[in-house]
């Protein structure tokens, strides 16, 4: 069964901290892995996409890594800001579908 | 260039009724996928349409059906609504899925079943 797990479920940090969100998946036969951001009641915004042949992707203060062999990905957020407060979702692409984790709710306190 | 659009934004129905949700894909995209996101959970894959046919389906009952039109837009239909169908319904489009192309999501339709 293809399952995606995200740890922690929730995280509260002071502004300026560097933080790491974790994602693990059970089936390593992936096409790619994406990290999304979701604000309350809103749709999904794609942050980073890592192809199965890649090890990491970077965009501004965000860096995502992928280790297919161990079934893990991490999202690193540098110098967190209150505007980063949102739910972060990890999604693994298997064939024609995305399998999502339940998300990590991030709160950055000013 | 408009992104993925969905209508309506919000919808309130009662148990047993039927509902139709609509999605227009991003320009240049020919594949549409639908996801259901219950409160506090990640989105769950319902099905995907390509070339006007259902290409793959998730673990959802036959009450959930869809359609894709020649202009690539899509509809999601849910019959005999249950309270548990209350959720945010997300549509995603892509140029090709299964080859690493990114799926772009719409803002969603919030369905409340009373």
mmCIF file of C-alpha atoms in Angstrom:
data_model
loop_
_atom_site.group_PDB
_atom_site.id
_atom_site.type_symbol
_atom_site.label_atom_id
_atom_site.label_comp_id
_atom_site.label_asym_id
_atom_site.label_seq_id
_atom_site.Cartn_x
_atom_site.Cartn_y
_atom_site.Cartn_z
ATOM 1 C CA UNK A 1 0.000 0.000 0.000
ATOM 2 C CA UNK A 2 1.298 3.437 -0.933
ATOM 3 C CA UNK A 3 1.371 5.615 2.157
ATOM 4 C CA UNK A 4 2.931 8.990 2.918
ATOM 5 C CA UNK A 5 3.622 10.104 6.473
ATOM 6 C CA UNK A 6 4.619 13.568 7.641
ATOM 7 C CA UNK A 7 6.318 14.431 10.906
ATOM 8 C CA UNK A 8 5.720 16.510 12.935
ATOM 9 C CA UNK A 9 1.960 17.042 12.626
ATOM 10 C CA UNK A 10 2.345 20.569 13.968
ATOM 11 C CA UNK A 11 5.240 22.886 14.685
ATOM 12 C CA UNK A 12 5.446 26.289 16.373
ATOM 13 C CA UNK A 13 8.700 28.250 16.149
ATOM 14 C CA UNK A 14 9.869 31.816 16.774
ATOM 15 C CA UNK A 15 10.608 34.009 13.785
ATOM 16 C CA UNK A 16 14.087 33.579 12.327
ATOM 17 C CA UNK A 17 14.538 29.906 13.157
ATOM 18 C CA UNK A 18 15.646 27.364 10.585
ATOM 19 C CA UNK A 19 13.375 24.324 10.496
ATOM 20 C CA UNK A 20 13.001 20.916 8.914
ATOM 21 C CA UNK A 21 9.799 19.134 7.903
ATOM 22 C CA UNK A 22 9.930 15.399 7.302
ATOM 23 C CA UNK A 23 8.125 13.150 4.837
ATOM 24 C CA UNK A 24 8.398 9.390 4.447
ATOM 25 C CA UNK A 25 6.835 7.079 1.864
ATOM 26 C CA UNK A 26 6.414 3.318 1.761
ATOM 27 C CA UNK A 27 6.721 2.624 -1.992
ATOM 28 C CA UNK A 28 9.988 3.861 -3.514
ATOM 29 C CA UNK A 29 8.799 3.428 -7.129
ATOM 30 C CA UNK A 30 8.029 7.122 -7.458
ATOM 31 C CA UNK A 31 8.007 9.436 -10.479
ATOM 32 C CA UNK A 32 8.561 12.572 -8.450
ATOM 33 C CA UNK A 33 7.883 14.205 -5.090
ATOM 34 C CA UNK A 34 6.335 17.613 -4.494
ATOM 35 C CA UNK A 35 6.040 19.893 -1.538
ATOM 36 C CA UNK A 36 2.930 22.094 -1.390
ATOM 37 C CA UNK A 37 1.802 24.941 0.794
ATOM 38 C CA UNK A 38 -1.855 25.341 1.771
ATOM 39 C CA UNK A 39 -3.308 28.363 3.531
ATOM 40 C CA UNK A 40 -6.512 27.831 5.553
ATOM 41 C CA UNK A 41 -9.483 27.035 3.333
ATOM 42 C CA UNK A 42 -7.450 27.555 0.172
ATOM 43 C CA UNK A 43 -6.054 25.446 -2.654
ATOM 44 C CA UNK A 44 -2.525 24.107 -2.991
ATOM 45 C CA UNK A 45 0.538 26.063 -4.072
ATOM 46 C CA UNK A 46 3.421 23.986 -5.389
ATOM 47 C CA UNK A 47 6.702 24.931 -3.711
ATOM 48 C CA UNK A 48 9.222 22.440 -5.050
ATOM 49 C CA UNK A 49 9.179 19.386 -7.306
ATOM 50 C CA UNK A 50 11.974 16.815 -7.179
ATOM 51 C CA UNK A 51 12.245 14.325 -10.021
ATOM 52 C CA UNK A 52 12.965 10.735 -8.982
ATOM 53 C CA UNK A 53 16.467 11.010 -10.475
ATOM 54 C CA UNK A 54 17.294 14.158 -8.487
ATOM 55 C CA UNK A 55 18.553 14.527 -4.929
ATOM 56 C CA UNK A 56 17.431 18.061 -4.109
ATOM 57 C CA UNK A 57 15.803 21.268 -5.303
ATOM 58 C CA UNK A 58 16.127 24.816 -4.005
ATOM 59 C CA UNK A 59 13.926 27.874 -4.282
ATOM 60 C CA UNK A 60 14.831 30.936 -2.251
ATOM 61 C CA UNK A 61 14.770 30.027 1.439
ATOM 62 C CA UNK A 62 13.409 26.553 0.695
ATOM 63 C CA UNK A 63 15.431 23.421 0.055
ATOM 64 C CA UNK A 64 13.962 19.963 -0.451
ATOM 65 C CA UNK A 65 15.924 16.730 -0.531
ATOM 66 C CA UNK A 66 14.938 13.264 -1.689
ATOM 67 C CA UNK A 67 16.370 9.878 -0.728
ATOM 68 C CA UNK A 68 14.444 7.267 -2.696
ATOM 69 C CA UNK A 69 16.286 4.299 -1.239
ATOM 70 C CA UNK A 70 15.240 5.165 2.298
ATOM 71 C CA UNK A 71 11.836 6.554 1.292
ATOM 72 C CA UNK A 72 12.419 9.971 2.808
ATOM 73 C CA UNK A 73 12.256 13.638 1.897
ATOM 74 C CA UNK A 74 12.900 16.740 3.953
ATOM 75 C CA UNK A 75 11.847 20.345 3.427
ATOM 76 C CA UNK A 76 14.261 22.843 4.954
ATOM 77 C CA UNK A 77 13.024 26.397 5.567
ATOM 78 C CA UNK A 78 15.711 28.932 6.392
ATOM 79 C CA UNK A 79 15.153 32.059 8.472
ATOM 80 C CA UNK A 80 11.436 31.437 8.980
ATOM 81 C CA UNK A 81 8.989 34.351 8.824
ATOM 82 C CA UNK A 82 5.405 34.778 10.098
ATOM 83 C CA UNK A 83 4.256 34.677 6.463
ATOM 84 C CA UNK A 84 5.507 31.094 6.276
ATOM 85 C CA UNK A 85 2.690 30.036 8.604
ATOM 86 C CA UNK A 86 0.596 27.493 6.698
ATOM 87 C CA UNK A 87 0.102 23.757 6.243
ATOM 88 C CA UNK A 88 2.868 22.049 4.283
ATOM 89 C CA UNK A 89 1.935 18.926 2.335
ATOM 90 C CA UNK A 90 4.239 16.317 0.860
ATOM 91 C CA UNK A 91 2.922 14.457 -2.208
ATOM 92 C CA UNK A 92 4.449 11.510 -4.023
ATOM 93 C CA UNK A 93 3.560 10.827 -7.632
ATOM 94 C CA UNK A 94 2.845 7.213 -8.529
ATOM 95 C CA UNK A 95 1.876 6.866 -12.157
ATOM 96 C CA UNK A 96 -1.111 9.090 -12.723
ATOM 97 C CA UNK A 97 -1.900 10.085 -9.148
ATOM 98 C CA UNK A 98 -0.468 12.018 -6.230
ATOM 99 C CA UNK A 99 -0.504 10.395 -2.785
ATOM 100 C CA UNK A 100 -0.449 13.023 -0.035
ATOM 101 C CA UNK A 101 0.608 13.044 3.554
ATOM 102 C CA UNK A 102 -1.673 14.611 6.166
ATOM 103 C CA UNK A 103 0.534 17.696 6.356
ATOM 104 C CA UNK A 104 2.521 19.654 8.910
ATOM 105 C CA UNK A 105 0.825 22.737 10.369
ATOM 106 C CA UNK A 106 3.506 25.401 10.801
ATOM 107 C CA UNK A 107 3.141 28.492 12.941
ATOM 108 C CA UNK A 108 5.913 31.070 12.963
ATOM 109 C CA UNK A 109 5.579 33.496 15.868
ATOM 110 C CA UNK A 110 6.712 37.095 15.555
ATOM 111 C CA UNK B 1 -2.669 33.053 -18.643
ATOM 112 C CA UNK B 2 -5.414 31.857 -16.327
ATOM 113 C CA UNK B 3 -4.556 29.018 -14.029
ATOM 114 C CA UNK B 4 -6.888 26.214 -13.034
ATOM 115 C CA UNK B 5 -10.357 27.522 -12.248
ATOM 116 C CA UNK B 6 -13.156 25.802 -10.347
ATOM 117 C CA UNK B 7 -16.811 26.585 -9.787
ATOM 118 C CA UNK B 8 -18.666 27.108 -7.605
ATOM 119 C CA UNK B 9 -16.492 28.293 -4.711
ATOM 120 C CA UNK B 10 -18.876 27.062 -2.051
ATOM 121 C CA UNK B 11 -21.880 24.779 -2.129
ATOM 122 C CA UNK B 12 -24.375 23.614 0.476
ATOM 123 C CA UNK B 13 -26.474 20.507 -0.163
ATOM 124 C CA UNK B 14 -28.600 18.145 1.892
ATOM 125 C CA UNK B 15 -28.210 14.402 2.250
ATOM 126 C CA UNK B 16 -29.421 12.413 -0.739
ATOM 127 C CA UNK B 17 -29.037 15.250 -3.214
ATOM 128 C CA UNK B 18 -26.755 15.286 -6.234
ATOM 129 C CA UNK B 19 -24.010 17.822 -6.978
ATOM 130 C CA UNK B 20 -21.886 18.809 -9.987
ATOM 131 C CA UNK B 21 -18.551 20.566 -9.636
ATOM 132 C CA UNK B 22 -16.699 22.105 -12.568
ATOM 133 C CA UNK B 23 -13.062 22.597 -13.480
ATOM 134 C CA UNK B 24 -11.254 24.374 -16.303
ATOM 135 C CA UNK B 25 -7.632 23.337 -16.735
ATOM 136 C CA UNK B 26 -4.651 25.593 -17.191
ATOM 137 C CA UNK B 27 -4.054 26.620 -20.793
ATOM 138 C CA UNK B 28 -2.140 23.917 -22.668
ATOM 139 C CA UNK B 29 -3.081 21.151 -20.233
ATOM 140 C CA UNK B 30 -5.100 18.149 -21.357
ATOM 141 C CA UNK B 31 -5.297 16.036 -18.196
ATOM 142 C CA UNK B 32 -7.543 16.704 -15.214
ATOM 143 C CA UNK B 33 -7.445 15.000 -11.818
ATOM 144 C CA UNK B 34 -9.874 15.356 -8.926
ATOM 145 C CA UNK B 35 -9.043 15.101 -5.221
ATOM 146 C CA UNK B 36 -11.137 15.165 -2.049
ATOM 147 C CA UNK B 37 -9.689 16.812 1.049
ATOM 148 C CA UNK B 38 -11.533 16.244 4.316
ATOM 149 C CA UNK B 39 -10.865 18.635 7.173
ATOM 150 C CA UNK B 40 -7.453 18.096 8.728
ATOM 151 C CA UNK B 41 -6.373 15.505 6.157
ATOM 152 C CA UNK B 42 -4.348 15.435 2.992
ATOM 153 C CA UNK B 43 -6.109 15.290 -0.388
ATOM 154 C CA UNK B 44 -7.249 11.865 -1.594
ATOM 155 C CA UNK B 45 -7.159 10.965 -5.302
ATOM 156 C CA UNK B 46 -10.635 10.415 -6.788
ATOM 157 C CA UNK B 47 -9.912 9.935 -10.499
ATOM 158 C CA UNK B 48 -8.117 11.306 -13.532
ATOM 159 C CA UNK B 49 -9.433 12.135 -17.000
ATOM 160 C CA UNK B 50 -7.442 12.172 -20.224
ATOM 161 C CA UNK B 51 -8.763 12.234 -23.781
ATOM 162 C CA UNK B 52 -12.313 12.337 -22.392
ATOM 163 C CA UNK B 53 -11.924 9.022 -20.594
ATOM 164 C CA UNK B 54 -11.314 8.022 -16.978
ATOM 165 C CA UNK B 55 -7.711 6.870 -16.967
ATOM 166 C CA UNK B 56 -7.310 5.932 -13.323
ATOM 167 C CA UNK B 57 -9.548 5.816 -10.273
ATOM 168 C CA UNK B 58 -8.892 5.941 -6.566
ATOM 169 C CA UNK B 59 -10.792 4.153 -3.821
ATOM 170 C CA UNK B 60 -14.092 5.991 -4.160
ATOM 171 C CA UNK B 61 -17.592 4.502 -4.679
ATOM 172 C CA UNK B 62 -19.513 4.662 -7.933
ATOM 173 C CA UNK B 63 -21.521 7.581 -6.529
ATOM 174 C CA UNK B 64 -18.551 9.633 -7.677
ATOM 175 C CA UNK B 65 -18.437 10.026 -11.440
ATOM 176 C CA UNK B 66 -16.899 12.443 -13.866
ATOM 177 C CA UNK B 67 -16.683 13.688 -17.364
ATOM 178 C CA UNK B 68 -14.161 15.467 -19.547
ATOM 179 C CA UNK B 69 -15.227 17.613 -22.474
ATOM 180 C CA UNK B 70 -13.441 18.138 -25.819
ATOM 181 C CA UNK B 71 -12.067 21.483 -24.530
ATOM 182 C CA UNK B 72 -10.436 19.493 -21.655
ATOM 183 C CA UNK B 73 -12.672 20.980 -18.955
ATOM 184 C CA UNK B 74 -14.128 18.496 -16.514
ATOM 185 C CA UNK B 75 -17.027 17.863 -14.176
ATOM 186 C CA UNK B 76 -17.215 15.856 -10.973
ATOM 187 C CA UNK B 77 -20.637 14.474 -10.082
ATOM 188 C CA UNK B 78 -21.574 13.044 -6.711
ATOM 189 C CA UNK B 79 -24.921 11.275 -6.267
ATOM 190 C CA UNK B 80 -26.831 10.391 -3.090
ATOM 191 C CA UNK B 81 -24.766 12.761 -0.964
ATOM 192 C CA UNK B 82 -23.706 11.649 2.507
ATOM 193 C CA UNK B 83 -22.618 13.807 5.430
ATOM 194 C CA UNK B 84 -19.129 12.339 4.975
ATOM 195 C CA UNK B 85 -18.905 13.847 1.488
ATOM 196 C CA UNK B 86 -18.423 17.273 3.072
ATOM 197 C CA UNK B 87 -14.942 18.334 2.013
ATOM 198 C CA UNK B 88 -12.831 20.603 -0.164
ATOM 199 C CA UNK B 89 -12.801 19.232 -3.706
ATOM 200 C CA UNK B 90 -9.649 20.083 -5.625
ATOM 201 C CA UNK B 91 -9.054 19.899 -9.336
ATOM 202 C CA UNK B 92 -5.561 19.624 -10.782
ATOM 203 C CA UNK B 93 -4.421 19.849 -14.387
ATOM 204 C CA UNK B 94 -1.255 18.808 -16.157
ATOM 205 C CA UNK B 95 0.131 18.440 -19.662
ATOM 206 C CA UNK B 96 1.085 14.859 -18.994
ATOM 207 C CA UNK B 97 1.115 12.789 -15.832
ATOM 208 C CA UNK B 98 3.432 9.908 -15.144
ATOM 209 C CA UNK B 99 6.414 11.560 -16.787
ATOM 210 C CA UNK B 100 7.237 14.014 -14.043
ATOM 211 C CA UNK B 101 5.111 16.935 -15.210
ATOM 212 C CA UNK B 102 3.824 19.159 -12.433
ATOM 213 C CA UNK B 103 0.159 19.158 -11.511
ATOM 214 C CA UNK B 104 -1.336 22.606 -10.956
ATOM 215 C CA UNK B 105 -4.204 22.903 -8.506
ATOM 216 C CA UNK B 106 -7.268 25.093 -8.540
ATOM 217 C CA UNK B 107 -8.624 26.920 -5.474
ATOM 218 C CA UNK B 108 -11.143 24.175 -4.744
ATOM 219 C CA UNK B 109 -14.873 23.911 -4.140
ATOM 220 C CA UNK B 110 -16.001 23.688 -0.525
ATOM 221 C CA UNK B 111 -18.949 21.271 -0.332
ATOM 222 C CA UNK B 112 -21.038 21.135 2.839
ATOM 223 C CA UNK B 113 -23.636 18.387 3.179
ATOM 224 C CA UNK B 114 -26.295 18.966 5.841
#
